[in-house]
CSV table of C-alpha atoms in Angstrom, one decimal:
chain,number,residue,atom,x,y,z
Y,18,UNK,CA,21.2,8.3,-11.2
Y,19,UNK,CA,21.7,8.2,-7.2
Y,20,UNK,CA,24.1,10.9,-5.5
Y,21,UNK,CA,25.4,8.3,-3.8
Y,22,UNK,CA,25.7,4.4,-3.6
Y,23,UNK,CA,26.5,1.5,-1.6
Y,24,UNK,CA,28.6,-0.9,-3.7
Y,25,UNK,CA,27.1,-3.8,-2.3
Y,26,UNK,CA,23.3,-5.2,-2.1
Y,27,UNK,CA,23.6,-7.4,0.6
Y,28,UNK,CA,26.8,-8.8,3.0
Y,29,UNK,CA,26.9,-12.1,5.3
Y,30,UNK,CA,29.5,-12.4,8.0
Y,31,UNK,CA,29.5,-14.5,11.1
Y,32,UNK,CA,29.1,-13.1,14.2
Y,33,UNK,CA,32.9,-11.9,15.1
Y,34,UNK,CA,33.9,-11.1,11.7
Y,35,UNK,CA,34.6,-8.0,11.0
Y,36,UNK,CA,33.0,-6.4,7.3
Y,37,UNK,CA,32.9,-3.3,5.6
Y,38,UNK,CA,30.4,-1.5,3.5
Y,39,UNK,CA,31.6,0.6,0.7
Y,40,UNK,CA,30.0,3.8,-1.0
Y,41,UNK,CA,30.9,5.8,-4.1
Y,42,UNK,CA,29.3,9.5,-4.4
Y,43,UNK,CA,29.7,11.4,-8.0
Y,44,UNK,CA,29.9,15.1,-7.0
Y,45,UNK,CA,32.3,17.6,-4.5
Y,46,UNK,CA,30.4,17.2,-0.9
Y,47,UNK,CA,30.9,18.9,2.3
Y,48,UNK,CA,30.2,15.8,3.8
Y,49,UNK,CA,29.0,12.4,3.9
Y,50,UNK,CA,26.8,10.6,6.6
Y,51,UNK,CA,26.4,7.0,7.2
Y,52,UNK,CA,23.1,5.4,8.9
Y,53,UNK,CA,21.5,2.1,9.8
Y,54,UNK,CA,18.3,1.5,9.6
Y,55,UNK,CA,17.2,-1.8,11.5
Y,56,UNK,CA,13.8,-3.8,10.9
Y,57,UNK,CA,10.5,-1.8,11.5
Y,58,UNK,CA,12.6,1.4,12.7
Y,59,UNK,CA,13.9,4.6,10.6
Y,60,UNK,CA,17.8,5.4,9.9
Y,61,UNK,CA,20.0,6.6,13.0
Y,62,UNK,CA,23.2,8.1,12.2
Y,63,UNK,CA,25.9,6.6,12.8
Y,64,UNK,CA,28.7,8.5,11.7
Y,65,UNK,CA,29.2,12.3,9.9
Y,66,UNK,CA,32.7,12.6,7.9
Y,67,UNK,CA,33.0,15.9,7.1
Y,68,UNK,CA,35.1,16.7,3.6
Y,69,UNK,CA,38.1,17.4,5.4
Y,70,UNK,CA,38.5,15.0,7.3
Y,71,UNK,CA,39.8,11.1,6.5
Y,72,UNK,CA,39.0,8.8,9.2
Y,73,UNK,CA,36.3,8.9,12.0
Y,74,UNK,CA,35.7,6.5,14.7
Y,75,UNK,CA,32.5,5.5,16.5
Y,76,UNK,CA,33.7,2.7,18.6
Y,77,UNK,CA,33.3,-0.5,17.1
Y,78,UNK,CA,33.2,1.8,13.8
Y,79,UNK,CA,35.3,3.5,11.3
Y,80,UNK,CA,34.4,5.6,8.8
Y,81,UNK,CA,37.2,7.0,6.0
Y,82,UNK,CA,36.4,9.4,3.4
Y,83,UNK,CA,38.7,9.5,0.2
Y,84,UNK,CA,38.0,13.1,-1.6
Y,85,UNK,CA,40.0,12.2,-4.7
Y,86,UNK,CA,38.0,8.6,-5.8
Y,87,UNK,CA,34.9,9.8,-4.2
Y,88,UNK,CA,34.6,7.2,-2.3
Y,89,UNK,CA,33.8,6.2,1.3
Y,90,UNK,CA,33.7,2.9,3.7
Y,91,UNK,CA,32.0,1.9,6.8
Y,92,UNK,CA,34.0,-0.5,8.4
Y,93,UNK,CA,32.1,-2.7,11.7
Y,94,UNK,CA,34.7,-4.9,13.9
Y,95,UNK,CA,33.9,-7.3,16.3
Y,96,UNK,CA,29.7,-7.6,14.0
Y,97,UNK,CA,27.3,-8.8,16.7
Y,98,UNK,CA,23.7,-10.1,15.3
Y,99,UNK,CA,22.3,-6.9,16.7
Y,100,UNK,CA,24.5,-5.3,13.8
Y,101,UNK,CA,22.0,-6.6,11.4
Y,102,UNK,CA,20.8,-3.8,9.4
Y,103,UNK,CA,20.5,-1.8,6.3
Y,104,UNK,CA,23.5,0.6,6.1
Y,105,UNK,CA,22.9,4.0,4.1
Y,106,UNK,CA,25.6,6.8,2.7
Y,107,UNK,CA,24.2,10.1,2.8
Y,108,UNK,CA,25.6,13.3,0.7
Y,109,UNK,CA,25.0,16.7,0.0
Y,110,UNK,CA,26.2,18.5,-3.2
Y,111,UNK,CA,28.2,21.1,-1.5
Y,112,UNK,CA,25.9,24.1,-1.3
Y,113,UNK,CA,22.9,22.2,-1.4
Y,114,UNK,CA,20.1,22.6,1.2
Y,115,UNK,CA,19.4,18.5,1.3
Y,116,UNK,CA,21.2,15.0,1.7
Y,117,UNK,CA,20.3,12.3,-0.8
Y,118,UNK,CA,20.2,8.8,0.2
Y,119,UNK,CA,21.8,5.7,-1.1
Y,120,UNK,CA,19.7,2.3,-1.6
Y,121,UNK,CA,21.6,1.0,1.2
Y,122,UNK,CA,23.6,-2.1,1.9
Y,123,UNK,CA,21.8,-5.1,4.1
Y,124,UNK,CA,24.2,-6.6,6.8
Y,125,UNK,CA,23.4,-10.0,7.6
Y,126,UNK,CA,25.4,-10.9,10.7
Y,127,UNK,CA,24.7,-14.6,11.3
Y,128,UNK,CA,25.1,-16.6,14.9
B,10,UNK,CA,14.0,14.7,24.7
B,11,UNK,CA,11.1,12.8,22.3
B,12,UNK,CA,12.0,12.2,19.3
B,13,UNK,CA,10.4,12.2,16.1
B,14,UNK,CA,7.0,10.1,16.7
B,15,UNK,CA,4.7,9.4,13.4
B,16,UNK,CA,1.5,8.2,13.7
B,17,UNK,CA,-0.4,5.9,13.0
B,18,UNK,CA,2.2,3.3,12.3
B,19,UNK,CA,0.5,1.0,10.0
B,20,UNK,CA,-2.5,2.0,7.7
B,21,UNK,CA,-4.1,0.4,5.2
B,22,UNK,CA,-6.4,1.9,2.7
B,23,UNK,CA,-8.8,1.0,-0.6
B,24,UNK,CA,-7.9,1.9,-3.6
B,25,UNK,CA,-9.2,5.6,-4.2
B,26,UNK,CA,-9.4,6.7,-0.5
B,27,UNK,CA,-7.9,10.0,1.0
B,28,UNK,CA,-5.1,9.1,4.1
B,29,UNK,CA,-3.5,11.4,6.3
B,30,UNK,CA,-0.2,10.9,7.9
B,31,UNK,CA,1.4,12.6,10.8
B,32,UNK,CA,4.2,13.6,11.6
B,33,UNK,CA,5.5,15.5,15.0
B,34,UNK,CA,9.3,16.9,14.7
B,35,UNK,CA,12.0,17.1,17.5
B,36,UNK,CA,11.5,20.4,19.7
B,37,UNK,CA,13.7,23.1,17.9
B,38,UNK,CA,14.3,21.3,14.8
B,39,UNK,CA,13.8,23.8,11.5
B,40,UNK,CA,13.8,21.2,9.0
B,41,UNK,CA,11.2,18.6,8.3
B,42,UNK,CA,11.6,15.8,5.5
B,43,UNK,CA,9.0,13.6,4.2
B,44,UNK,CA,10.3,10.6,2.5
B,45,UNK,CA,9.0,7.5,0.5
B,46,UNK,CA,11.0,4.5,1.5
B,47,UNK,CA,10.4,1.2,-1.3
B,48,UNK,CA,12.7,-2.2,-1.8
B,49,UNK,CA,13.1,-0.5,-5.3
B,50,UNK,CA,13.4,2.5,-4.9
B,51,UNK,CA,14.7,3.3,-1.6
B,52,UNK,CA,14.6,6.5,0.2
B,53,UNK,CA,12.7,9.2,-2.3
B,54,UNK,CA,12.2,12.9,-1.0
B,55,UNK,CA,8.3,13.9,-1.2
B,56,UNK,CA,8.7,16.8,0.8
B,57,UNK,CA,11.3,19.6,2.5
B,58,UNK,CA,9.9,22.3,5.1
B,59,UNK,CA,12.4,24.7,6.3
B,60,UNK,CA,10.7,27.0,9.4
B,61,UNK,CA,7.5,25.7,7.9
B,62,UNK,CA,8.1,27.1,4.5
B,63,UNK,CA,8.1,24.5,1.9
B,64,UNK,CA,11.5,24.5,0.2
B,65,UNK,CA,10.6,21.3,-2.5
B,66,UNK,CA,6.9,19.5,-3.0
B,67,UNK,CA,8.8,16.1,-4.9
B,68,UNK,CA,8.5,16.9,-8.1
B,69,UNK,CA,6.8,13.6,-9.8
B,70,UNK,CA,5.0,13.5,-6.6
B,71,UNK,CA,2.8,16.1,-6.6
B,72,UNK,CA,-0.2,15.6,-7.7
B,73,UNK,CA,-1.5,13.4,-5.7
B,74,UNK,CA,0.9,14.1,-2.6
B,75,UNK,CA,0.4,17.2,-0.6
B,76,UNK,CA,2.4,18.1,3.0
B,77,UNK,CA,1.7,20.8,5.1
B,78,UNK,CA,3.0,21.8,8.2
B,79,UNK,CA,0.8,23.7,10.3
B,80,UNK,CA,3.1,25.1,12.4
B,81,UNK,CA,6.4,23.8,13.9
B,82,UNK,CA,5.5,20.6,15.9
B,83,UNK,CA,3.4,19.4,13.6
B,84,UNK,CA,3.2,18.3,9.9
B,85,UNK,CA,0.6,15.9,7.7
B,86,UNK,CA,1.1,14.0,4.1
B,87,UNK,CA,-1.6,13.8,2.3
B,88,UNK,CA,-2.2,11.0,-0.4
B,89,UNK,CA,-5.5,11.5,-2.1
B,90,UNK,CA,-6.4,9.4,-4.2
B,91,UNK,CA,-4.4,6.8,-3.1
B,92,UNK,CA,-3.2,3.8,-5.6
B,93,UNK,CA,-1.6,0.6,-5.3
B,94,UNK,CA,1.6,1.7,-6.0
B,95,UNK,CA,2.1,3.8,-2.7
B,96,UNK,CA,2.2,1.1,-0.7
B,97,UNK,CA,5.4,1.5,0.7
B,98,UNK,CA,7.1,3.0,4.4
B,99,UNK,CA,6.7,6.6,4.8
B,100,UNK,CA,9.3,8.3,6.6
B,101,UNK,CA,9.4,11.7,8.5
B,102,UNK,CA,12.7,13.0,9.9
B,103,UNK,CA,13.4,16.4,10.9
B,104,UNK,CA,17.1,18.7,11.9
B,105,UNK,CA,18.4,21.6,13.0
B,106,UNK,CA,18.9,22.8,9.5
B,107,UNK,CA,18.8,20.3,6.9
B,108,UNK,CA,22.2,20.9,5.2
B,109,UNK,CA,24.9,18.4,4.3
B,110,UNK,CA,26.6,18.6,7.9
B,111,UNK,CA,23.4,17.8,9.7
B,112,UNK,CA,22.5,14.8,11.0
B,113,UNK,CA,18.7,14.0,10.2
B,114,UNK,CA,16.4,12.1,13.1
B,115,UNK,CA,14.1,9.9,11.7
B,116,UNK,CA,10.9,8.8,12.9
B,117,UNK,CA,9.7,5.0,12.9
B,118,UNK,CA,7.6,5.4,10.1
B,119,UNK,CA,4.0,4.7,8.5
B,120,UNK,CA,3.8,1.2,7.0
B,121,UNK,CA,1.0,2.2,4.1
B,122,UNK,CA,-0.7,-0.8,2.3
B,123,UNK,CA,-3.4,0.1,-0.7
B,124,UNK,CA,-5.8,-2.3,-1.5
């Protein structure tokens, strides 16, 4: 079973909107990544929450990391169609050399 | 600053043949991660390098995957024989050093297609 996982397969919001992407993870981390991937291109980070931490902002983007459900969102305000992607959450297993991947969540923003 | 380029971007291959895919890192980076990318499956790790040491060869991948990295700008993944079933993306990303804090830069990928 995946370290981590989106919650969602696939989202549609209207250009605008705003949406967010949610992720669960099943062990203690020291800390948990979100990319995008976009068509014909490799995942880009978008945002690194760090264990200790519960919020983090990347301008249109907030990222919030609950410790005690093990559980994180992505949240996009304001989606443009550029916004259309596949969004990942990333974790390590604290102590561990590597970050496993989710399956991803794909963000349709529509005109 | 270039980063991670993998080439070629598409390849397509009969059933049985040997392929080689490339991968160049960023400059500095010690960490260098092969990964299957499927619909299905999604991202799968085939292969960790640390300083060119290989930390993990994929498990269920490796008898017919192989990746070497020849030295630190430079790394291959070897599929031989290839089957139908890799037909997929294959990703390279490399970092500084490939813990849980560190952000991975991915190349664009190899779109492989077995005939």
């Amino acid at each position: 079973s995946q370290l981590a996982e989106e919650n969602s397969w696939a989202l549609s919001v209207h250009e605008g909107e705003s949406v967010t992407v949610n992720c669960s993870y099943k062990t203690s981390i020291t800390a948990l990544q979100w990319y995008r991937q976009k068509s014909g291109k490799g995942p880009a980070q978008l945002i690194l929450i760090r264990s200790n931490e519960r919020e983090k902002r990347n301008g249109r983007l907030r990222a919030t990391l609950d410790t005690s459900s093990q559980s994180s969102s992505l949240s996009i305000t304001a989606t443009r169609c550029e916004d259309t992607a596949v969004y990942f959450c990333a974790t390590d297993a604290t102590n561990a050399y590597k970050v496993i991947f989710g399956k991803g969540t794909h963000l349709h923003v529509l005109p | 600053d270039a980063g991670v380029t993998q080439t070629p971007r598409h390849e397509v291959a009969e059933k049985g043949q040997t392929i080689i895919l490339k991968c160049e890192p960023v400059s500095g980076h010690n960490d260098l991660f092969w990964y299957r990318q499927t619909k299905i499956q999604g991202l799968e790790l085939l292969s960790y390098f640390r300083s060119k040491s290989l930390m993990e060869d994929g498990g269920a991948f490796k008898d017919r995957f192989k990746a070497e990295m020849l030295n630190s700008s430079f790394s291959t993944l070897k599929i031989q024989p290839t089957e139908p079933k890799d037909s997929a993306v294959y990703l390279c990303a490399s970092s500084l050093a490939g813990t849980g804090t560190d952000t991975q830069y991915f190349g664009p990928g190899t779109r492989l297609l077995v005939l």
